[in-house]
């Protein structure tokens, strides 16, 4: 039986059955601590560049707006998308499929590890709206809710701003699921809501604590094709990154507003 929200049906002539669907993966075996240590134990230049792009985008889009409802989809163990939305968010919902990551996030929010200080410094440096937040860890904990959920089940039109970092292309090998995840993320926002989404370029998948997870190899043209029908002011920035692992060709960050 297919899980709710998974691509439906058995393989047809034009679908390669060797492809890995999102619902084929045991996401609850995702090792949160290993992923955190490898990726967020310290701030890397690629994440620092993404932070600049995304914080500038939200600042330019939301300066003077009332606080809204924010969503980060497929949060994993990454707190910096929530940090980047914090000055503009009355609430931040972290939607994540893996039980392990939900548990990790819930604990982490009560006492974030020291490396998040480096990320907050990069987020807030030179930006008045962020610097108004004196105790970011406390504000983050107060405003954030962790929800175990599925990108393919997101309801449309609920959120005022949103992020999705390394998710649509990193949860499946299937192009149709990549496109659908990108569409449903943007669709979860209200018309006009600003968003930011980061992607691995040409990824062949990734290991977390020795377990392989799938990816769909995408280019900037694929990201544009996936987002452009639902977004305006779409801008895609290439981010240099080559030392994280083998099997990828850098990172990309897309910003825009929901149509
Ligand atoms: C490559 S990780 C990215 C995590 C995090 N956003 C980051 O920036 O590091 C992909 C994340 O998507 C989550 N995920 C996988 N399938 C999902 C689904 N259907 N809905 C929501 N999240 C999902 C995984 O559990 C994992 O945390």
mmCIF file with all atom_site columns, N, CA and C and ligand atoms in Angstrom, residues 22 27 30 35 40 72-78 81 95-98 101 149-152 165-167 170-171 206, ligand 1:
data_model
loop_
_atom_site.group_PDB
_atom_site.id
_atom_site.type_symbol
_atom_site.label_atom_id
_atom_site.label_alt_id
_atom_site.label_comp_id
_atom_site.label_asym_id
_atom_site.label_entity_id
_atom_site.label_seq_id
_atom_site.pdbx_PDB_ins_code
_atom_site.Cartn_x
_atom_site.Cartn_y
_atom_site.Cartn_z
_atom_site.occupancy
_atom_site.B_iso_or_equiv
_atom_site.pdbx_formal_charge
_atom_site.auth_seq_id
_atom_site.auth_comp_id
_atom_site.auth_asym_id
_atom_site.auth_atom_id
_atom_site.pdbx_PDB_model_num
ATOM   1   N N   . UNK A 1 22  ? 10.311 8.644  -1.965 1.00 0.00 ? 22  UNK A N   1
ATOM   2   C CA  . UNK A 1 22  ? 10.429 9.148  -0.594 1.00 0.00 ? 22  UNK A CA  1
ATOM   3   C C   . UNK A 1 22  ? 9.885  8.146  0.417  1.00 0.00 ? 22  UNK A C   1
ATOM   4   N N   . UNK A 1 27  ? 13.087 6.893  7.122  1.00 0.00 ? 27  UNK A N   1
ATOM   5   C CA  . UNK A 1 27  ? 13.590 8.182  7.621  1.00 0.00 ? 27  UNK A CA  1
ATOM   6   C C   . UNK A 1 27  ? 13.847 8.163  9.120  1.00 0.00 ? 27  UNK A C   1
ATOM   7   N N   . UNK A 1 30  ? 17.404 8.032  10.472 1.00 0.00 ? 30  UNK A N   1
ATOM   8   C CA  . UNK A 1 30  ? 18.285 9.198  10.261 1.00 0.00 ? 30  UNK A CA  1
ATOM   9   C C   . UNK A 1 30  ? 19.000 9.514  11.581 1.00 0.00 ? 30  UNK A C   1
ATOM   10  N N   . UNK A 1 35  ? 24.494 13.740 11.718 1.00 0.00 ? 35  UNK A N   1
ATOM   11  C CA  . UNK A 1 35  ? 24.225 14.758 10.694 1.00 0.00 ? 35  UNK A CA  1
ATOM   12  C C   . UNK A 1 35  ? 24.558 16.155 11.222 1.00 0.00 ? 35  UNK A C   1
ATOM   13  N N   . UNK A 1 40  ? 26.675 20.969 10.944 1.00 0.00 ? 40  UNK A N   1
ATOM   14  C CA  . UNK A 1 40  ? 26.412 22.212 11.680 1.00 0.00 ? 40  UNK A CA  1
ATOM   15  C C   . UNK A 1 40  ? 27.238 22.351 12.953 1.00 0.00 ? 40  UNK A C   1
ATOM   16  N N   . UNK A 1 72  ? 9.308  25.991 8.334  1.00 0.00 ? 72  UNK A N   1
ATOM   17  C CA  . UNK A 1 72  ? 10.515 25.414 7.720  1.00 0.00 ? 72  UNK A CA  1
ATOM   18  C C   . UNK A 1 72  ? 10.207 23.941 7.486  1.00 0.00 ? 72  UNK A C   1
ATOM   19  N N   . UNK A 1 73  ? 10.321 23.514 6.239  1.00 0.00 ? 73  UNK A N   1
ATOM   20  C CA  . UNK A 1 73  ? 9.908  22.161 5.864  1.00 0.00 ? 73  UNK A CA  1
ATOM   21  C C   . UNK A 1 73  ? 11.128 21.247 5.758  1.00 0.00 ? 73  UNK A C   1
ATOM   22  N N   . UNK A 1 74  ? 11.022 20.066 6.379  1.00 0.00 ? 74  UNK A N   1
ATOM   23  C CA  . UNK A 1 74  ? 12.147 19.131 6.379  1.00 0.00 ? 74  UNK A CA  1
ATOM   24  C C   . UNK A 1 74  ? 13.307 19.685 7.187  1.00 0.00 ? 74  UNK A C   1
ATOM   25  N N   . UNK A 1 75  ? 12.994 20.173 8.379  1.00 0.00 ? 75  UNK A N   1
ATOM   26  C CA  . UNK A 1 75  ? 13.978 20.928 9.180  1.00 0.00 ? 75  UNK A CA  1
ATOM   27  C C   . UNK A 1 75  ? 15.216 20.105 9.530  1.00 0.00 ? 75  UNK A C   1
ATOM   28  N N   . UNK A 1 76  ? 15.084 18.806 9.608  1.00 0.00 ? 76  UNK A N   1
ATOM   29  C CA  . UNK A 1 76  ? 16.239 17.977 9.962  1.00 0.00 ? 76  UNK A CA  1
ATOM   30  C C   . UNK A 1 76  ? 16.753 18.362 11.330 1.00 0.00 ? 76  UNK A C   1
ATOM   31  N N   . UNK A 1 77  ? 18.048 18.755 11.392 1.00 0.00 ? 77  UNK A N   1
ATOM   32  C CA  . UNK A 1 77  ? 18.613 19.243 12.649 1.00 0.00 ? 77  UNK A CA  1
ATOM   33  C C   . UNK A 1 77  ? 19.229 20.620 12.397 1.00 0.00 ? 77  UNK A C   1
ATOM   34  N N   . UNK A 1 78  ? 18.592 21.346 11.484 1.00 0.00 ? 78  UNK A N   1
ATOM   35  C CA  . UNK A 1 78  ? 19.123 22.653 11.106 1.00 0.00 ? 78  UNK A CA  1
ATOM   36  C C   . UNK A 1 78  ? 18.251 23.756 11.695 1.00 0.00 ? 78  UNK A C   1
ATOM   37  N N   . UNK A 1 81  ? 17.569 28.085 9.351  1.00 0.00 ? 81  UNK A N   1
ATOM   38  C CA  . UNK A 1 81  ? 16.424 28.662 8.626  1.00 0.00 ? 81  UNK A CA  1
ATOM   39  C C   . UNK A 1 81  ? 15.421 29.331 9.592  1.00 0.00 ? 81  UNK A C   1
ATOM   40  N N   . UNK A 1 95  ? 8.469  21.433 10.288 1.00 0.00 ? 95  UNK A N   1
ATOM   41  C CA  . UNK A 1 95  ? 7.831  20.185 9.851  1.00 0.00 ? 95  UNK A CA  1
ATOM   42  C C   . UNK A 1 95  ? 8.935  19.212 9.453  1.00 0.00 ? 95  UNK A C   1
ATOM   43  N N   . UNK A 1 96  ? 8.916  18.026 10.041 1.00 0.00 ? 96  UNK A N   1
ATOM   44  C CA  . UNK A 1 96  ? 10.003 17.072 9.806  1.00 0.00 ? 96  UNK A CA  1
ATOM   45  C C   . UNK A 1 96  ? 9.426  15.653 9.865  1.00 0.00 ? 96  UNK A C   1
ATOM   46  N N   . UNK A 1 97  ? 9.878  14.830 8.929  1.00 0.00 ? 97  UNK A N   1
ATOM   47  C CA  . UNK A 1 97  ? 9.314  13.482 8.842  1.00 0.00 ? 97  UNK A CA  1
ATOM   48  C C   . UNK A 1 97  ? 9.946  12.491 9.821  1.00 0.00 ? 97  UNK A C   1
ATOM   49  N N   . UNK A 1 98  ? 11.252 12.612 10.071 1.00 0.00 ? 98  UNK A N   1
ATOM   50  C CA  . UNK A 1 98  ? 11.939 11.606 10.899 1.00 0.00 ? 98  UNK A CA  1
ATOM   51  C C   . UNK A 1 98  ? 11.671 11.842 12.376 1.00 0.00 ? 98  UNK A C   1
ATOM   52  N N   . UNK A 1 101 ? 14.768 13.128 14.211 1.00 0.00 ? 101 UNK A N   1
ATOM   53  C CA  . UNK A 1 101 ? 15.060 14.566 14.081 1.00 0.00 ? 101 UNK A CA  1
ATOM   54  C C   . UNK A 1 101 ? 14.075 15.414 14.880 1.00 0.00 ? 101 UNK A C   1
ATOM   55  N N   . UNK A 1 149 ? 5.703  15.596 10.392 1.00 0.00 ? 149 UNK A N   1
ATOM   56  C CA  . UNK A 1 149 ? 4.791  15.686 9.255  1.00 0.00 ? 149 UNK A CA  1
ATOM   57  C C   . UNK A 1 149 ? 5.487  15.367 7.954  1.00 0.00 ? 149 UNK A C   1
ATOM   58  N N   . UNK A 1 150 ? 4.734  15.509 6.888  1.00 0.00 ? 150 UNK A N   1
ATOM   59  C CA  . UNK A 1 150 ? 5.174  15.068 5.573  1.00 0.00 ? 150 UNK A CA  1
ATOM   60  C C   . UNK A 1 150 ? 4.949  16.207 4.577  1.00 0.00 ? 150 UNK A C   1
ATOM   61  N N   . UNK A 1 151 ? 5.984  16.559 3.847  1.00 0.00 ? 151 UNK A N   1
ATOM   62  C CA  . UNK A 1 151 ? 5.866  17.643 2.866  1.00 0.00 ? 151 UNK A CA  1
ATOM   63  C C   . UNK A 1 151 ? 4.735  17.376 1.875  1.00 0.00 ? 151 UNK A C   1
ATOM   64  N N   . UNK A 1 152 ? 4.493  16.099 1.588  1.00 0.00 ? 152 UNK A N   1
ATOM   65  C CA  . UNK A 1 152 ? 3.475  15.767 0.590  1.00 0.00 ? 152 UNK A CA  1
ATOM   66  C C   . UNK A 1 152 ? 2.050  15.909 1.145  1.00 0.00 ? 152 UNK A C   1
ATOM   67  N N   . UNK A 1 165 ? 15.243 23.812 3.183  1.00 0.00 ? 165 UNK A N   1
ATOM   68  C CA  . UNK A 1 165 ? 16.680 23.729 2.902  1.00 0.00 ? 165 UNK A CA  1
ATOM   69  C C   . UNK A 1 165 ? 17.099 22.291 2.672  1.00 0.00 ? 165 UNK A C   1
ATOM   70  N N   . UNK A 1 166 ? 17.580 22.016 1.460  1.00 0.00 ? 166 UNK A N   1
ATOM   71  C CA  . UNK A 1 166 ? 18.139 20.704 1.108  1.00 0.00 ? 166 UNK A CA  1
ATOM   72  C C   . UNK A 1 166 ? 17.124 19.583 1.330  1.00 0.00 ? 166 UNK A C   1
ATOM   73  N N   . UNK A 1 167 ? 15.903 19.801 0.874  1.00 0.00 ? 167 UNK A N   1
ATOM   74  C CA  . UNK A 1 167 ? 14.844 18.813 1.098  1.00 0.00 ? 167 UNK A CA  1
ATOM   75  C C   . UNK A 1 167 ? 14.303 18.262 -0.226 1.00 0.00 ? 167 UNK A C   1
ATOM   76  N N   . UNK A 1 170 ? 16.627 16.104 -1.877 1.00 0.00 ? 170 UNK A N   1
ATOM   77  C CA  . UNK A 1 170 ? 17.413 15.215 -0.998 1.00 0.00 ? 170 UNK A CA  1
ATOM   78  C C   . UNK A 1 170 ? 16.541 14.221 -0.241 1.00 0.00 ? 170 UNK A C   1
ATOM   79  N N   . UNK A 1 171 ? 15.350 13.943 -0.774 1.00 0.00 ? 171 UNK A N   1
ATOM   80  C CA  . UNK A 1 171 ? 14.447 12.997 -0.104 1.00 0.00 ? 171 UNK A CA  1
ATOM   81  C C   . UNK A 1 171 ? 13.936 11.929 -1.061 1.00 0.00 ? 171 UNK A C   1
ATOM   82  N N   . UNK A 1 206 ? 23.565 10.918 -0.251 1.00 0.00 ? 206 UNK A N   1
ATOM   83  C CA  . UNK A 1 206 ? 24.458 11.256 0.864  1.00 0.00 ? 206 UNK A CA  1
ATOM   84  C C   . UNK A 1 206 ? 24.382 10.185 1.938  1.00 0.00 ? 206 UNK A C   1
HETATM 85  C C1  . LIG B 2 .   ? 19.107 16.438 3.638  1.00 0.00 ? 1   LIG B C1  1
HETATM 86  S S1  . LIG B 2 .   ? 18.095 16.589 5.044  1.00 0.00 ? 1   LIG B S1  1
HETATM 87  C C2  . LIG B 2 .   ? 17.998 18.370 5.214  1.00 0.00 ? 1   LIG B C2  1
HETATM 88  C C3  . LIG B 2 .   ? 17.724 18.775 6.630  1.00 0.00 ? 1   LIG B C3  1
HETATM 89  C C4  . LIG B 2 .   ? 17.780 20.270 6.927  1.00 0.00 ? 1   LIG B C4  1
HETATM 90  N N1  . LIG B 2 .   ? 16.716 21.006 6.291  1.00 0.00 ? 1   LIG B N1  1
HETATM 91  C C5  . LIG B 2 .   ? 19.108 20.897 6.593  1.00 0.00 ? 1   LIG B C5  1
HETATM 92  O O1  . LIG B 2 .   ? 19.110 21.998 6.036  1.00 0.00 ? 1   LIG B O1  1
HETATM 93  O O2  . LIG B 2 .   ? 20.131 20.340 6.925  1.00 0.00 ? 1   LIG B O2  1
HETATM 94  C C6  . LIG B 2 .   ? 16.468 16.147 4.443  1.00 0.00 ? 1   LIG B C6  1
HETATM 95  C C7  . LIG B 2 .   ? 15.449 16.165 5.556  1.00 0.00 ? 1   LIG B C7  1
HETATM 96  O O3  . LIG B 2 .   ? 14.142 15.937 5.002  1.00 0.00 ? 1   LIG B O3  1
HETATM 97  C C8  . LIG B 2 .   ? 13.430 15.083 5.885  1.00 0.00 ? 1   LIG B C8  1
HETATM 98  N N2  . LIG B 2 .   ? 12.349 14.438 5.111  1.00 0.00 ? 1   LIG B N2  1
HETATM 99  C C9  . LIG B 2 .   ? 12.418 13.339 4.345  1.00 0.00 ? 1   LIG B C9  1
HETATM 100 N N3  . LIG B 2 .   ? 11.236 13.092 3.768  1.00 0.00 ? 1   LIG B N3  1
HETATM 101 C C10 . LIG B 2 .   ? 10.383 14.058 4.187  1.00 0.00 ? 1   LIG B C10 1
HETATM 102 C C11 . LIG B 2 .   ? 9.016  14.326 3.948  1.00 0.00 ? 1   LIG B C11 1
HETATM 103 N N4  . LIG B 2 .   ? 8.292  13.565 3.143  1.00 0.00 ? 1   LIG B N4  1
HETATM 104 N N5  . LIG B 2 .   ? 8.455  15.394 4.549  1.00 0.00 ? 1   LIG B N5  1
HETATM 105 C C12 . LIG B 2 .   ? 9.196  16.183 5.384  1.00 0.00 ? 1   LIG B C12 1
HETATM 106 N N6  . LIG B 2 .   ? 10.500 15.974 5.645  1.00 0.00 ? 1   LIG B N6  1
HETATM 107 C C13 . LIG B 2 .   ? 11.096 14.923 5.057  1.00 0.00 ? 1   LIG B C13 1
HETATM 108 C C14 . LIG B 2 .   ? 14.496 14.136 6.380  1.00 0.00 ? 1   LIG B C14 1
HETATM 109 O O4  . LIG B 2 .   ? 14.107 13.449 7.537  1.00 0.00 ? 1   LIG B O4  1
HETATM 110 C C15 . LIG B 2 .   ? 15.662 15.084 6.601  1.00 0.00 ? 1   LIG B C15 1
HETATM 111 O O5  . LIG B 2 .   ? 15.615 15.669 7.866  1.00 0.00 ? 1   LIG B O5  1
#
